[in-house]
Coordinates of C-alpha atoms in Angstrom, one line a residue:
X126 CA 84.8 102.9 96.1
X127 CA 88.4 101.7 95.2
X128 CA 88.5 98.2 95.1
X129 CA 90.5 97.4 92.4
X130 CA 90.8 94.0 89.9
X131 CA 94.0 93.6 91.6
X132 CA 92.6 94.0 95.2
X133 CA 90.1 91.5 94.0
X134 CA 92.1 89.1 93.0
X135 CA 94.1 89.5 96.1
X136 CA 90.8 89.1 98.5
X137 CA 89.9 85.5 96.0
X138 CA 93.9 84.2 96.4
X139 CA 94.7 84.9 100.2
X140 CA 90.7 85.4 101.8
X141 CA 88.8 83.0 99.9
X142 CA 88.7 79.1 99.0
X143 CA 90.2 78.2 95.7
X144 CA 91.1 81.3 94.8
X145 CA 87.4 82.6 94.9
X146 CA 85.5 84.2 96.8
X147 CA 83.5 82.1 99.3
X148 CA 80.8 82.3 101.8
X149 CA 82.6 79.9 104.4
X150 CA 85.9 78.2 104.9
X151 CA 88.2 80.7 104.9
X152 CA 90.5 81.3 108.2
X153 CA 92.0 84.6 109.2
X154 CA 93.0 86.1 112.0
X155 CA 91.4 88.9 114.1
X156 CA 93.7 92.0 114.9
X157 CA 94.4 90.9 118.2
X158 CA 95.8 87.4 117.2
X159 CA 93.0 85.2 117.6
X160 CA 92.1 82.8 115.0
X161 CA 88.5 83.1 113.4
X162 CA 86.5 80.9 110.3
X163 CA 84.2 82.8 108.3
X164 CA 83.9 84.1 104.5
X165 CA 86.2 86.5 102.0
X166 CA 83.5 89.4 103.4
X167 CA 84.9 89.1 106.9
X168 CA 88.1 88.9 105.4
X169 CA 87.7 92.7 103.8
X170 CA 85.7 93.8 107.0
X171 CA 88.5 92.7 109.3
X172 CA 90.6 94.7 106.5
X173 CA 88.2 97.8 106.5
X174 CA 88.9 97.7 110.8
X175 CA 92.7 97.4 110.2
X176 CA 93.1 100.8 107.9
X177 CA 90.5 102.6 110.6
X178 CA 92.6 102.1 113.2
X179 CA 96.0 103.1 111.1
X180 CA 99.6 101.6 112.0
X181 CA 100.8 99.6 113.4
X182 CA 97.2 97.6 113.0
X183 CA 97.9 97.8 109.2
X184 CA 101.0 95.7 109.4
X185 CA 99.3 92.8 111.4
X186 CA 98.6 89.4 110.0
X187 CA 95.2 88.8 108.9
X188 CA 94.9 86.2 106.0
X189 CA 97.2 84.2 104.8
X190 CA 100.6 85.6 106.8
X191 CA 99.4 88.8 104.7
X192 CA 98.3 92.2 106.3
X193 CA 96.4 95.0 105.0
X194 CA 99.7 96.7 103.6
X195 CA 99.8 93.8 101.5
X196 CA 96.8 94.3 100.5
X197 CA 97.0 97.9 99.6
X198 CA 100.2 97.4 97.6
X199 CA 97.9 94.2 95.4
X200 CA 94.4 97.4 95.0
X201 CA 97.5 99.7 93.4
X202 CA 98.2 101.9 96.9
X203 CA 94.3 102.5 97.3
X204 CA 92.3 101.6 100.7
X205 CA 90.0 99.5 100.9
X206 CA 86.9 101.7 102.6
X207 CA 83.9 100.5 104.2
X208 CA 81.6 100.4 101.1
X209 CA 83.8 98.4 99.1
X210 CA 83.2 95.5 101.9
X211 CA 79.7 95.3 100.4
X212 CA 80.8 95.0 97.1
X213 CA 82.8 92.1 98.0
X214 CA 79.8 90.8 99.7
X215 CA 78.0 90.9 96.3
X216 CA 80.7 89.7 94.3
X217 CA 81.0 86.8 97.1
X218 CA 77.6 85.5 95.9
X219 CA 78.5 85.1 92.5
X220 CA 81.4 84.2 93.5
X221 CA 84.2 86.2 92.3
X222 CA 87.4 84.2 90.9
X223 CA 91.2 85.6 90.3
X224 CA 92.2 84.3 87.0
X225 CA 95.4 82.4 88.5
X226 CA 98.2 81.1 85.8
X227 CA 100.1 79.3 88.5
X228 CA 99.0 76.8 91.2
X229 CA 98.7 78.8 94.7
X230 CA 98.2 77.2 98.3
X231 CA 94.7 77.9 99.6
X232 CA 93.8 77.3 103.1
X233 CA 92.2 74.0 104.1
X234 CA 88.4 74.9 104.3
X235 CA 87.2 74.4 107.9
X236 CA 83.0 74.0 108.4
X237 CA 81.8 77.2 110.3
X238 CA 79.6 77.4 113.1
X239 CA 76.2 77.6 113.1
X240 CA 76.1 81.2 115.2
X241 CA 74.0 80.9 118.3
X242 CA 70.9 83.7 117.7
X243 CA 71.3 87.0 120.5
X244 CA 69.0 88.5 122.1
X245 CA 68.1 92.0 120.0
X246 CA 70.1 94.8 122.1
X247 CA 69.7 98.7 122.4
X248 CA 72.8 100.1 120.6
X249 CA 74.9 101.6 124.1
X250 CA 74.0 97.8 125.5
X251 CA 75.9 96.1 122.7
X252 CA 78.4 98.6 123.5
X253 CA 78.3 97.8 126.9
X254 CA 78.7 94.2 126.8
X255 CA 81.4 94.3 123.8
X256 CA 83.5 96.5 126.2
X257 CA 86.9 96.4 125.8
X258 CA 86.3 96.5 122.2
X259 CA 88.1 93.9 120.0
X260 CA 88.7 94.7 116.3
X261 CA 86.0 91.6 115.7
X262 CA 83.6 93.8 117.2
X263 CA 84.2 96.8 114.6
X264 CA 84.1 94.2 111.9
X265 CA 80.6 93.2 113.1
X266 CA 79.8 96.9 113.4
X267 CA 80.8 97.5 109.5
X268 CA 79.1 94.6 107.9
X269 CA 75.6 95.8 110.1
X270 CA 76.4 99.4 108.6
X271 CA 76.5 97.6 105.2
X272 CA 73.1 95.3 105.7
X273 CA 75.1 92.0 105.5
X274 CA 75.0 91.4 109.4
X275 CA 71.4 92.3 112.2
X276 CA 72.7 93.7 115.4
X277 CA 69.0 93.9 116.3
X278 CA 69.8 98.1 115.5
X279 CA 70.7 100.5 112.9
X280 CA 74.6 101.2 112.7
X281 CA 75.7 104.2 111.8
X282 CA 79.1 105.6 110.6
X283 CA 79.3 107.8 114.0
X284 CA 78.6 103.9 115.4
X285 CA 82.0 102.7 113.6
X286 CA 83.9 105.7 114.6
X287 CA 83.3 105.5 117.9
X288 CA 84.1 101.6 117.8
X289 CA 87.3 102.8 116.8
X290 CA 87.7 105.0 119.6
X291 CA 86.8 102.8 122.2
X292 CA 88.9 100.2 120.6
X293 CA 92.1 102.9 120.7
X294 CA 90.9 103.6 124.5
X295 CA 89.5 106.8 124.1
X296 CA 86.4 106.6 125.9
X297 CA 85.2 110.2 125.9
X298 CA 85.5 110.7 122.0
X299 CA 83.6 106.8 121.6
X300 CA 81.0 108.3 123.9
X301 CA 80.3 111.6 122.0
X302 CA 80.6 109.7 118.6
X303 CA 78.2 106.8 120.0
X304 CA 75.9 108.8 122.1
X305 CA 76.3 106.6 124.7
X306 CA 77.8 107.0 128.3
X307 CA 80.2 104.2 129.1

């Protein structure tokens, strides 16, 4: 684990609502662009995805006009890995707050859906039908690893892995991470 004060205060600053932590409200950006509502966890998940897949993913925008480098450079050089994204998750509940001596911007918060409950699938049809993998998809896969999010299955780190392989369109190395055959 190497989330550090500074990282933290980063995450409460540029991924959560008043420069906490929060649950809802906070907007960032997926690594393909689109824009998504959700809490300071997603925020470090979609981070977590970002250093999996390496550069130039690491250099996209994904809170706040800031990318992971950004955030890196705030945790003192150190990644953020997958189980500091439940660590956030538990400091989210308290919530966490950066101790902030000047006045900083902070997102508008925006009310987030109500997600629409899915059917429970077998692992390699969740695969299936997230095919071509989006780095939202390997966010969802690391929060089930870490017991915040049911994908109706038990993730595993082969699961993320081969996520990332798919994602980088490498089909034979997602299959024999996954065990699937897509």
């Amino acid at each position: 684990m190497t989330l550090t004060d500074g990282g933290k205060d980063w995450l409460a600053i540029n991924g959560g609502v008043n420069n906490c932590f929060a649950s809802s409200g906070v907007s960032y950006k997926d690594l393909e662009g689109n824009a998504h509502t959700g809490s300071t966890t997603d925020v470090a998940a979609m981070l977590v995805v970002a250093a999996l897949l390496g550069y130039p993913y690491t250099t996209k925008e994904i809170v706040n006009g800031k990318s992971y480098e950004d955030f890196k450079s705030a945790n003192g050089g150190w990644d953020l890995e997958i189980d500091d994204v439940g660590t956030v998750y538990e400091e989210q509940k308290k919530p966490y707050c950066a101790a902030v001596t000047t006045p900083t911007p902070t997102p508008t918060p925006t009310p987030t859906p109500t997600p629409t409950p899915t059917p429970t699938p077998v692992k390699c049809d969740w695969f299936s039908a997230h095919m071509p993998m989006m780095s939202v998809d390997i966010m969802d896969l690391v929060e089930a690893y870490l017991g915040i999010r049911d994908l109706g299955w038990t993730v595993t780190a082969m699961d993320i892995m081969g996520a990332v392989a798919y994602y980088l369109d490498n089909k034979s190395e997602g299959n024999a991470l996954t065990g699937c055959s897509l």
